[in-house]
mmCIF file of C-alpha atoms and ligand atoms in Angstrom:
data_model
loop_
_atom_site.group_PDB
_atom_site.id
_atom_site.type_symbol
_atom_site.label_atom_id
_atom_site.label_comp_id
_atom_site.label_asym_id
_atom_site.label_seq_id
_atom_site.Cartn_x
_atom_site.Cartn_y
_atom_site.Cartn_z
ATOM 1 C CA MET N 1 -17.439 -1.513 -16.241
ATOM 2 C CA ALA N 2 -18.846 1.704 -14.690
ATOM 3 C CA VAL N 3 -20.645 1.528 -11.386
ATOM 4 C CA SER N 4 -23.774 3.172 -10.338
ATOM 5 C CA ASP N 5 -23.936 5.973 -7.874
ATOM 6 C CA HIS N 6 -26.020 3.775 -5.750
ATOM 7 C CA GLN N 7 -23.506 0.972 -5.654
ATOM 8 C CA LEU N 8 -20.641 3.417 -4.748
ATOM 9 C CA LEU N 9 -22.693 5.210 -2.150
ATOM 10 C CA GLU N 10 -23.480 1.906 -0.409
ATOM 11 C CA ALA N 11 -19.832 1.045 -0.536
ATOM 12 C CA TRP N 12 -18.847 4.254 1.057
ATOM 13 C CA LYS N 13 -21.525 3.847 3.701
ATOM 14 C CA GLN N 14 -20.086 0.335 4.538
ATOM 15 C CA VAL N 15 -16.544 1.775 4.773
ATOM 16 C CA LEU N 16 -17.746 4.622 7.010
ATOM 17 C CA LYS N 17 -19.774 2.297 9.313
ATOM 18 C CA LEU N 18 -16.787 -0.101 9.705
ATOM 19 C CA SER N 19 -14.652 3.071 10.427
ATOM 20 C CA LYS N 20 -17.190 3.945 13.264
ATOM 21 C CA LEU N 21 -18.130 7.236 11.950
ATOM 22 C CA GLU N 22 -20.625 8.908 14.453
ATOM 23 C CA LYS N 23 -23.219 11.553 14.097
ATOM 24 C CA GLY N 24 -21.626 14.949 14.802
ATOM 25 C CA GLN N 25 -18.077 14.014 14.052
ATOM 26 C CA THR N 26 -16.091 16.136 11.424
ATOM 27 C CA VAL N 27 -15.017 14.564 8.154
ATOM 28 C CA THR N 28 -12.613 16.330 5.834
ATOM 29 C CA ILE N 29 -12.298 15.147 2.335
ATOM 30 C CA LEU N 30 -8.901 15.913 0.877
ATOM 31 C CA THR N 31 -9.028 16.241 -2.936
ATOM 32 C CA SER N 32 -6.614 17.361 -5.701
ATOM 33 C CA ALA N 33 -6.460 17.476 -9.512
ATOM 34 C CA SER N 34 -6.751 13.704 -10.153
ATOM 35 C CA THR N 35 -9.547 12.926 -7.668
ATOM 36 C CA HIS N 36 -12.352 10.974 -9.203
ATOM 37 C CA PRO N 37 -15.581 13.018 -9.363
ATOM 38 C CA GLN N 38 -17.832 9.974 -8.746
ATOM 39 C CA THR N 39 -15.926 8.880 -5.668
ATOM 40 C CA LEU N 40 -15.900 12.429 -4.314
ATOM 41 C CA ALA N 41 -19.684 12.913 -4.931
ATOM 42 C CA MET N 42 -20.619 9.623 -3.265
ATOM 43 C CA ALA N 43 -18.185 10.298 -0.335
ATOM 44 C CA GLN N 44 -19.935 13.531 0.343
ATOM 45 C CA ILE N 45 -23.362 12.163 0.401
ATOM 46 C CA ALA N 46 -22.321 9.138 2.480
ATOM 47 C CA VAL N 47 -20.708 11.356 5.028
ATOM 48 C CA GLN N 48 -23.748 13.722 5.281
ATOM 49 C CA SER N 49 -26.210 10.734 5.292
ATOM 50 C CA MET N 50 -24.559 9.584 8.511
ATOM 51 C CA GLY N 51 -24.927 12.993 10.230
ATOM 52 C CA ALA N 52 -21.335 13.916 10.191
ATOM 53 C CA ILE N 53 -20.103 17.450 9.471
ATOM 54 C CA LEU N 54 -18.554 17.586 6.022
ATOM 55 C CA ASN N 55 -15.586 19.761 4.955
ATOM 56 C CA ARG N 56 -13.646 19.679 1.642
ATOM 57 C CA LEU N 57 -10.039 20.724 1.364
ATOM 58 C CA ASP N 58 -8.870 20.878 -2.325
ATOM 59 C CA LEU N 59 -5.152 21.273 -2.853
ATOM 60 C CA PRO N 60 -3.049 21.721 -6.049
ATOM 61 C CA PRO N 61 -0.884 18.859 -7.134
ATOM 62 C CA VAL N 62 2.839 19.085 -6.489
ATOM 63 C CA ASN N 63 6.061 17.259 -7.787
ATOM 64 C CA ALA N 64 5.156 17.243 -11.409
ATOM 65 C CA GLU N 65 8.705 18.666 -12.208
ATOM 66 C CA LYS N 66 10.399 16.023 -10.432
ATOM 67 C CA ALA N 67 8.142 12.816 -10.754
ATOM 68 C CA LEU N 68 8.700 10.575 -13.813
ATOM 69 C CA SER N 69 5.099 9.438 -14.011
ATOM 70 C CA ARG N 70 1.544 10.557 -13.104
ATOM 71 C CA ASP N 71 1.339 7.772 -10.570
ATOM 72 C CA PRO N 72 0.757 9.361 -7.081
ATOM 73 C CA LEU N 73 3.289 6.992 -5.606
ATOM 74 C CA ALA N 74 6.053 7.581 -7.952
ATOM 75 C CA TYR N 75 7.481 10.470 -6.051
ATOM 76 C CA LEU N 76 7.214 10.602 -2.063
ATOM 77 C CA GLY N 77 7.965 12.790 0.638
ATOM 78 C CA THR N 78 6.779 16.232 -0.385
ATOM 79 C CA THR N 79 2.927 16.828 -0.721
ATOM 80 C CA PRO N 80 0.661 19.799 -0.865
ATOM 81 C CA LEU N 81 0.677 19.906 2.968
ATOM 82 C CA THR N 82 4.561 20.364 3.163
ATOM 83 C CA GLY N 83 4.931 23.858 4.694
ATOM 84 C CA ASN N 84 1.108 24.404 4.820
ATOM 85 C CA PRO N 85 0.284 24.772 8.464
ATOM 86 C CA ALA N 86 -3.214 26.086 7.839
ATOM 87 C CA ALA N 87 -4.175 22.942 5.920
ATOM 88 C CA ILE N 88 -2.411 20.729 8.555
ATOM 89 C CA ALA N 89 -4.463 22.375 11.179
ATOM 90 C CA MET N 90 -7.741 21.704 9.436
ATOM 91 C CA LEU N 91 -6.852 17.982 9.176
ATOM 92 C CA LYS N 92 -5.810 17.769 12.676
ATOM 93 C CA ALA N 93 -9.233 19.243 13.664
ATOM 94 C CA SER N 94 -11.021 16.750 11.824
ATOM 95 C CA ASP N 95 -12.071 13.174 13.281
ATOM 96 C CA LEU N 96 -11.744 11.602 9.899
ATOM 97 C CA VAL N 97 -9.939 12.439 6.667
ATOM 98 C CA LEU N 98 -10.858 10.781 3.533
ATOM 99 C CA ASP N 99 -7.801 11.149 1.507
ATOM 100 C CA LEU N 100 -8.720 11.268 -2.210
ATOM 101 C CA MET N 101 -5.456 12.873 -3.082
ATOM 102 C CA THR N 102 -2.633 10.686 -1.715
ATOM 103 C CA LEU N 103 -0.662 11.661 1.363
ATOM 104 C CA LEU N 104 1.220 8.518 1.658
ATOM 105 C CA PHE N 105 4.592 8.378 3.372
ATOM 106 C CA SER N 106 4.728 12.094 4.204
ATOM 107 C CA PRO N 107 5.854 13.558 7.562
ATOM 108 C CA GLU N 108 2.761 15.693 7.497
ATOM 109 C CA GLN N 109 0.576 12.523 7.490
ATOM 110 C CA ILE N 110 2.286 11.034 10.425
ATOM 111 C CA ASP N 111 1.924 14.355 12.451
ATOM 112 C CA ILE N 112 -1.784 14.429 11.624
ATOM 113 C CA LEU N 113 -2.248 10.904 12.665
ATOM 114 C CA LYS N 114 -0.592 11.566 16.041
ATOM 115 C CA SER N 115 -3.275 14.123 16.871
ATOM 116 C CA GLY N 116 -5.745 11.240 16.726
ATOM 117 C CA THR N 117 -7.305 12.003 13.369
ATOM 118 C CA LYS N 118 -8.022 8.900 11.149
ATOM 119 C CA ILE N 119 -7.030 8.832 7.618
ATOM 120 C CA LEU N 120 -8.367 6.653 4.913
ATOM 121 C CA LEU N 121 -6.863 6.760 1.523
ATOM 122 C CA ALA N 122 -9.057 5.856 -1.493
ATOM 123 C CA VAL N 123 -7.757 6.753 -4.934
ATOM 124 C CA GLU N 124 -8.448 3.611 -7.058
ATOM 125 C CA PRO N 125 -11.270 3.921 -9.657
ATOM 126 C CA PRO N 126 -14.891 3.483 -8.482
ATOM 127 C CA GLU N 127 -15.304 -0.013 -9.718
ATOM 128 C CA VAL N 128 -12.215 -1.188 -8.023
ATOM 129 C CA LEU N 129 -13.526 0.331 -4.778
ATOM 130 C CA VAL N 130 -16.956 -1.435 -5.071
ATOM 131 C CA ARG N 131 -15.300 -4.787 -5.806
ATOM 132 C CA THR N 132 -12.904 -4.500 -2.910
ATOM 133 C CA VAL N 133 -15.256 -2.913 -0.277
ATOM 134 C CA PRO N 134 -13.946 -4.241 3.017
ATOM 135 C CA THR N 135 -15.590 -6.468 5.551
ATOM 136 C CA GLU N 136 -15.172 -7.304 9.297
ATOM 137 C CA ALA N 137 -13.979 -10.662 8.097
ATOM 138 C CA ASP N 138 -11.039 -9.025 6.265
ATOM 139 C CA ARG N 139 -10.054 -7.247 9.278
ATOM 140 C CA ALA N 140 -10.074 -10.406 11.340
ATOM 141 C CA ARG N 141 -7.973 -12.365 9.032
ATOM 142 C CA VAL N 142 -5.325 -9.630 8.444
ATOM 143 C CA GLN N 143 -5.035 -9.070 12.228
ATOM 144 C CA ALA N 144 -4.628 -12.804 12.658
ATOM 145 C CA HIS N 145 -1.667 -12.894 10.235
ATOM 146 C CA SER N 146 -0.317 -9.657 11.623
ATOM 147 C CA ALA N 147 -0.295 -11.146 15.213
ATOM 148 C CA PHE N 148 1.559 -14.204 13.862
ATOM 149 C CA LEU N 149 4.031 -12.050 11.961
ATOM 150 C CA GLY N 150 4.468 -9.697 15.087
ATOM 151 C CA LYS N 151 5.768 -12.717 17.165
ATOM 152 C CA GLY N 152 8.496 -13.578 14.566
ATOM 153 C CA LYS N 153 12.205 -12.843 14.887
ATOM 154 C CA GLN N 154 12.992 -13.866 11.285
ATOM 155 C CA MET N 155 11.277 -14.116 8.009
ATOM 156 C CA SER N 156 12.659 -16.217 5.215
ATOM 157 C CA VAL N 157 11.342 -16.365 1.683
ATOM 158 C CA LEU N 158 12.055 -19.013 -0.996
ATOM 159 C CA SER N 159 10.884 -19.724 -4.439
ATOM 160 C CA GLU N 160 11.637 -22.060 -7.293
ATOM 161 C CA ALA N 161 12.655 -19.096 -9.411
ATOM 162 C CA GLY N 162 15.567 -18.623 -6.986
ATOM 163 C CA THR N 163 14.530 -16.382 -4.149
ATOM 164 C CA ASP N 164 16.258 -17.159 -0.943
ATOM 165 C CA ILE N 165 16.482 -14.461 1.524
ATOM 166 C CA THR N 166 16.157 -13.833 5.340
ATOM 167 C CA PHE N 167 15.012 -10.840 7.104
ATOM 168 C CA ALA N 168 15.649 -10.053 10.770
ATOM 169 C CA LEU N 169 12.503 -8.872 12.488
ATOM 170 C CA GLY N 170 11.611 -7.084 15.746
ATOM 171 C CA GLU N 171 12.843 -3.562 15.287
ATOM 172 C CA PHE N 172 9.708 -2.253 13.668
ATOM 173 C CA PRO N 173 5.979 -2.938 14.337
ATOM 174 C CA VAL N 174 3.723 -4.903 12.218
ATOM 175 C CA ILE N 175 1.172 -3.022 10.119
ATOM 176 C CA SER N 176 -2.302 -4.247 9.224
ATOM 177 C CA GLU N 177 -4.039 -2.927 6.160
ATOM 178 C CA TYR N 178 -7.674 -3.872 5.997
ATOM 179 C CA ALA N 179 -9.224 -0.801 4.301
ATOM 180 C CA PHE N 180 -11.062 0.868 7.017
ATOM 181 C CA VAL N 181 -10.140 3.041 10.049
ATOM 182 C CA ASP N 182 -11.668 1.835 13.237
ATOM 183 C CA GLU N 183 -9.336 3.260 15.813
ATOM 184 C CA PRO N 184 -8.232 6.896 16.498
ATOM 185 C CA GLY N 185 -5.067 7.737 14.750
ATOM 186 C CA ARG N 186 -5.244 4.838 12.446
ATOM 187 C CA TRP N 187 -4.350 5.155 8.776
ATOM 188 C CA ASP N 188 -5.488 2.675 6.175
ATOM 189 C CA HIS N 189 -6.105 2.267 2.376
ATOM 190 C CA TRP N 190 -9.125 1.094 0.493
ATOM 191 C CA PRO N 191 -8.618 -1.295 -1.123
ATOM 192 C CA SER N 192 -6.141 -3.446 0.694
ATOM 193 C CA GLY N 193 -5.938 -6.613 2.737
ATOM 194 C CA PHE N 194 -2.380 -7.524 3.784
ATOM 195 C CA CYS N 195 0.082 -7.469 6.701
ATOM 196 C CA PHE N 196 3.616 -6.205 6.652
ATOM 197 C CA THR N 197 6.559 -5.143 8.715
ATOM 198 C CA PHE N 198 9.987 -3.720 8.010
ATOM 199 C CA PRO N 199 13.230 -5.644 8.423
ATOM 200 C CA ASN N 200 15.662 -4.596 11.175
ATOM 201 C CA GLU N 201 18.127 -1.934 9.902
ATOM 202 C CA GLY N 202 20.872 -4.010 8.008
ATOM 203 C CA GLY N 203 19.010 -7.222 8.701
ATOM 204 C CA SER N 204 18.171 -8.402 5.117
ATOM 205 C CA ASN N 205 20.513 -10.799 3.336
ATOM 206 C CA GLY N 206 20.104 -13.090 0.414
ATOM 207 C CA THR N 207 18.766 -13.156 -3.137
ATOM 208 C CA ILE N 208 15.410 -12.068 -4.392
ATOM 209 C CA VAL N 209 14.530 -13.288 -7.864
ATOM 210 C CA ILE N 210 11.707 -11.324 -9.520
ATOM 211 C CA ASP N 211 10.309 -13.964 -11.876
ATOM 212 C CA LYS N 212 8.943 -13.522 -15.362
ATOM 213 C CA GLY N 213 5.377 -12.219 -14.879
ATOM 214 C CA ASP N 214 5.893 -10.644 -11.591
ATOM 215 C CA ILE N 215 5.002 -7.015 -11.192
ATOM 216 C CA LEU N 216 7.002 -3.743 -10.673
ATOM 217 C CA LEU N 217 5.248 -0.640 -9.236
ATOM 218 C CA PRO N 218 4.828 2.108 -9.988
ATOM 219 C CA GLN N 219 6.084 1.044 -13.347
ATOM 220 C CA LYS N 220 2.900 -1.012 -13.497
ATOM 221 C CA CYS N 221 4.522 -3.736 -15.871
ATOM 222 C CA TYR N 222 4.630 -7.343 -15.743
ATOM 223 C CA THR N 223 8.430 -8.512 -16.050
ATOM 224 C CA SER N 224 9.266 -10.252 -19.243
ATOM 225 C CA ASP N 225 12.425 -11.885 -17.714
ATOM 226 C CA LYS N 226 14.006 -12.507 -14.386
ATOM 227 C CA ILE N 227 15.602 -9.742 -12.354
ATOM 228 C CA VAL N 228 17.941 -10.964 -9.700
ATOM 229 C CA LEU N 229 18.508 -8.762 -6.727
ATOM 230 C CA THR N 230 21.547 -9.331 -4.518
ATOM 231 C CA VAL N 231 20.602 -8.058 -0.916
ATOM 232 C CA GLU N 232 23.406 -7.403 1.555
ATOM 233 C CA ASN N 233 23.023 -5.920 4.927
ATOM 234 C CA GLY N 234 19.561 -4.301 4.111
ATOM 235 C CA PHE N 235 20.436 -3.035 0.731
ATOM 236 C CA ALA N 236 20.028 -4.172 -2.867
ATOM 237 C CA THR N 237 23.605 -4.164 -3.969
ATOM 238 C CA LYS N 238 23.166 -5.653 -7.407
ATOM 239 C CA ILE N 239 20.198 -5.646 -9.816
ATOM 240 C CA GLU N 240 20.974 -8.042 -12.612
ATOM 241 C CA GLY N 241 19.117 -9.462 -15.568
ATOM 242 C CA GLY N 242 18.098 -8.384 -19.111
ATOM 243 C CA VAL N 243 16.362 -5.240 -20.124
ATOM 244 C CA ASP N 244 13.784 -5.313 -17.366
ATOM 245 C CA ALA N 245 16.773 -5.064 -14.852
ATOM 246 C CA GLU N 246 18.256 -2.296 -16.940
ATOM 247 C CA LEU N 247 14.993 -0.382 -16.758
ATOM 248 C CA LEU N 248 14.700 -0.856 -13.150
ATOM 249 C CA ARG N 249 18.439 0.112 -12.650
ATOM 250 C CA GLU N 250 17.897 3.386 -14.587
ATOM 251 C CA TYR N 251 14.722 4.389 -13.053
ATOM 252 C CA MET N 252 16.202 4.029 -9.599
ATOM 253 C CA ALA N 253 19.457 5.793 -10.517
ATOM 254 C CA SER N 254 17.355 8.699 -11.751
ATOM 255 C CA PHE N 255 16.619 9.476 -8.021
ATOM 256 C CA ASP N 256 20.346 9.617 -7.205
ATOM 257 C CA ASP N 257 19.658 8.428 -3.705
ATOM 258 C CA PRO N 258 21.361 5.460 -2.107
ATOM 259 C CA GLU N 259 18.650 5.127 0.484
ATOM 260 C CA GLY N 260 16.212 4.139 -2.343
ATOM 261 C CA TYR N 261 17.926 0.757 -2.464
ATOM 262 C CA ALA N 262 17.142 -0.165 1.079
ATOM 263 C CA ILE N 263 14.720 -3.030 1.649
ATOM 264 C CA SER N 264 11.413 -1.353 2.825
ATOM 265 C CA HIS N 265 8.235 -3.078 3.798
ATOM 266 C CA ILE N 266 7.900 -6.894 3.583
ATOM 267 C CA GLY N 267 4.710 -8.984 3.959
ATOM 268 C CA TRP N 268 2.020 -11.015 2.156
ATOM 269 C CA GLY N 269 -1.281 -10.436 0.498
ATOM 270 C CA LEU N 270 -4.669 -11.664 2.024
ATOM 271 C CA GLN N 271 -7.323 -10.065 -0.276
ATOM 272 C CA PRO N 272 -9.102 -12.855 -2.350
ATOM 273 C CA ARG N 273 -11.127 -9.924 -4.228
ATOM 274 C CA CYS N 274 -7.837 -8.646 -5.657
ATOM 275 C CA HIS N 275 -6.078 -10.355 -8.459
ATOM 276 C CA TRP N 276 -2.590 -10.651 -10.001
ATOM 277 C CA SER N 277 -4.083 -10.450 -13.340
ATOM 278 C CA THR N 278 -6.092 -7.150 -13.110
ATOM 279 C CA MET N 279 -3.337 -4.733 -13.703
ATOM 280 C CA MET N 280 -3.244 -5.745 -17.289
ATOM 281 C CA LEU N 281 -6.861 -4.772 -17.886
ATOM 282 C CA TYR N 282 -6.130 -1.054 -16.911
ATOM 283 C CA ASP N 283 -4.159 1.709 -18.698
ATOM 284 C CA ARG N 284 -1.335 2.738 -16.517
ATOM 285 C CA GLU N 285 -2.951 6.126 -15.549
ATOM 286 C CA GLN N 286 -6.228 4.699 -14.442
ATOM 287 C CA SER N 287 -5.143 2.970 -11.386
ATOM 288 C CA ILE N 288 -2.314 2.681 -8.832
ATOM 289 C CA ALA N 289 -2.609 -1.207 -8.988
ATOM 290 C CA MET N 290 -3.635 -1.890 -5.511
ATOM 291 C CA ASP N 291 -4.765 -5.389 -6.782
ATOM 292 C CA ALA N 292 -1.157 -6.264 -7.367
ATOM 293 C CA ARG N 293 -0.118 -5.161 -3.834
ATOM 294 C CA ALA N 294 -3.061 -7.056 -2.135
ATOM 295 C CA TYR N 295 -3.871 -10.160 -4.161
ATOM 296 C CA GLU N 296 -3.926 -13.216 -1.867
ATOM 297 C CA GLY N 297 -0.731 -15.178 -1.539
ATOM 298 C CA ASN N 298 1.757 -12.626 -2.926
ATOM 299 C CA PHE N 299 4.945 -11.886 -1.106
ATOM 300 C CA LEU N 300 5.089 -8.133 -1.329
ATOM 301 C CA PHE N 301 8.349 -6.577 -0.805
ATOM 302 C CA SER N 302 9.560 -2.977 -1.489
ATOM 303 C CA LEU N 303 12.595 -0.790 -1.906
ATOM 304 C CA GLY N 304 12.912 2.671 -0.197
ATOM 305 C CA PRO N 305 11.644 4.451 2.946
ATOM 306 C CA ASN N 306 10.829 3.120 6.328
ATOM 307 C CA ASN N 307 9.498 6.242 8.047
ATOM 308 C CA GLU N 308 5.963 4.834 7.841
ATOM 309 C CA ALA N 309 6.855 2.504 10.633
ATOM 310 C CA GLY N 310 9.020 4.940 12.708
ATOM 311 C CA GLY N 311 12.287 4.366 10.837
ATOM 312 C CA ASN N 312 14.552 7.347 9.873
ATOM 313 C CA ARG N 313 14.611 6.725 6.122
ATOM 314 C CA THR N 314 12.850 9.094 3.801
ATOM 315 C CA THR N 315 13.476 8.766 0.300
ATOM 316 C CA ALA N 316 11.488 9.783 -2.617
ATOM 317 C CA CYS N 317 12.113 6.559 -4.418
ATOM 318 C CA HIS N 318 9.837 3.689 -3.677
ATOM 319 C CA ILE N 319 9.254 0.470 -5.480
ATOM 320 C CA ASP N 320 6.711 -2.055 -4.562
ATOM 321 C CA ILE N 321 7.258 -5.585 -5.965
ATOM 322 C CA PRO N 322 4.749 -8.367 -5.425
ATOM 323 C CA LEU N 323 6.009 -11.814 -6.136
ATOM 324 C CA ARG N 324 4.077 -14.934 -7.005
ATOM 325 C CA ASN N 325 4.724 -18.588 -5.977
ATOM 326 C CA CYS N 326 6.880 -17.720 -2.963
ATOM 327 C CA THR N 327 7.024 -19.720 0.350
ATOM 328 C CA VAL N 328 7.212 -17.338 3.299
ATOM 329 C CA LYS N 329 8.286 -18.585 6.641
ATOM 330 C CA VAL N 330 8.258 -16.836 9.979
ATOM 331 C CA ASP N 331 10.628 -18.456 12.476
ATOM 332 C CA GLY N 332 10.686 -21.455 10.325
ATOM 333 C CA LYS N 333 6.820 -21.921 10.087
ATOM 334 C CA GLU N 334 5.183 -21.649 6.689
ATOM 335 C CA VAL N 335 2.550 -19.145 6.420
ATOM 336 C CA VAL N 336 2.490 -18.780 2.515
ATOM 337 C CA ARG N 337 3.418 -22.017 0.365
ATOM 338 C CA ASN N 338 4.098 -21.579 -3.271
ATOM 339 C CA GLY N 339 1.850 -18.572 -3.268
ATOM 340 C CA LYS N 340 -1.042 -20.227 -1.237
ATOM 341 C CA VAL N 341 -1.950 -18.638 2.161
ATOM 342 C CA LEU N 342 -2.054 -21.138 5.123
ATOM 343 C CA ASP N 343 -4.563 -19.671 7.442
ATOM 344 C CA GLU N 344 -4.182 -22.666 9.765
ATOM 345 C CA ALA N 345 -0.702 -21.388 10.420
ATOM 346 C CA VAL N 346 -1.851 -18.321 12.331
ATOM 347 C CA LYS N 347 -4.633 -20.017 14.373
HETATM 348 FE FE1 FE2 L 401 4.955 0.413 -0.767
#
C-alpha cells in the first residue's frame, strides 16, 4: 500500500525530533541510484521544516561487478566513500547524515562517526518506514534489554529444532538499535528494534539448526528444510542439510574468504511492528527485509565481519539469520522463551 506524502513527512519529523535535530544544524542526505524518491523528498522537507541546513550528496553505486544480488547488504566493505576524502569531509562536517544509500559496515562510516556526526540509515520502502516509525518506548525497551545483555558473560541458545550453542561474551560492546540517533557519533537504522553483541573471538561452540521456515538474508528466502551449522571456536565449520544448505554453502564459497564463516553479531528482536511473515509479501528487490531482522522474539545471528563493534574482521560476506522459536539465556537466565520475549527478565 502506498503512503501519502503527509504520512511519510510526519514519520520523518518524528524520527528527526527523536534524533534531537536542532535549528541551524547541518544535515546531509546521502543518496545513490536506488534511493526511493518519496523517501528523499519527504526527508528534505522534514529537515528544512525544522530549520536545519540541508545538503545532498549523491554518489554513484559501486560493487555491481562483485555483488551477486542488488541487495545493498550483499557485498560489504567498499562503498562510494572508499578513497573519496572530499565526500568523507562533507559528511564529517555534518551534524547528521541521513543515509539513503547504505554505508553499513564500512571503515569510512566508522571514521565519520568518530568525528561526532550521527548517521541514520533508512532504505526500506516508504510504507515500511511509516509502519515502523520509532518511539521513545522502543528506545527504553531496547536499552533495558541491552543493559541485561551487557552484564552477561555467556549466552546460550536452545531450540526444539536442535539448536544448542553457547557464546562467550565480554570482549565486545552491546549495540542497541532503536531507529533514531539521539547521541553524537551514534549510528542507527530505521526500522529496527533489537539488541546484539558479538561473541568473544573463538568463543562460540555448538550447533545451530536453521529450521524449516526460518529466514536467510540477503537471500531473502524462507528455508524449506533444516540447515545444521556446526560451530567450533567461533567459526561455522560445517553447513549440512539438503538443497538449502547446498545453496548457502555455494553462496558463501563464492566469496572465497574463510573469515565469512565467523560468527558475527548475536542478539534478539524486540520490534512488535515488524513481522516474520512480511518478507513473503515483497519482491526481493523491494526491501532489505528489516522486518525479518527486528521481529519480536527472534534470535538473530549472523556470519561475517565484527568490525562494527571494534573487531578486526572485515569480510565482504555477511549473512543474517533470524531464527524462530528459540530460547535465549544470558548467564542462565531466560530472556526469550520459545520465541517469546520475557521483559520481566530485564527489569
Ligand atoms: Fe547483520
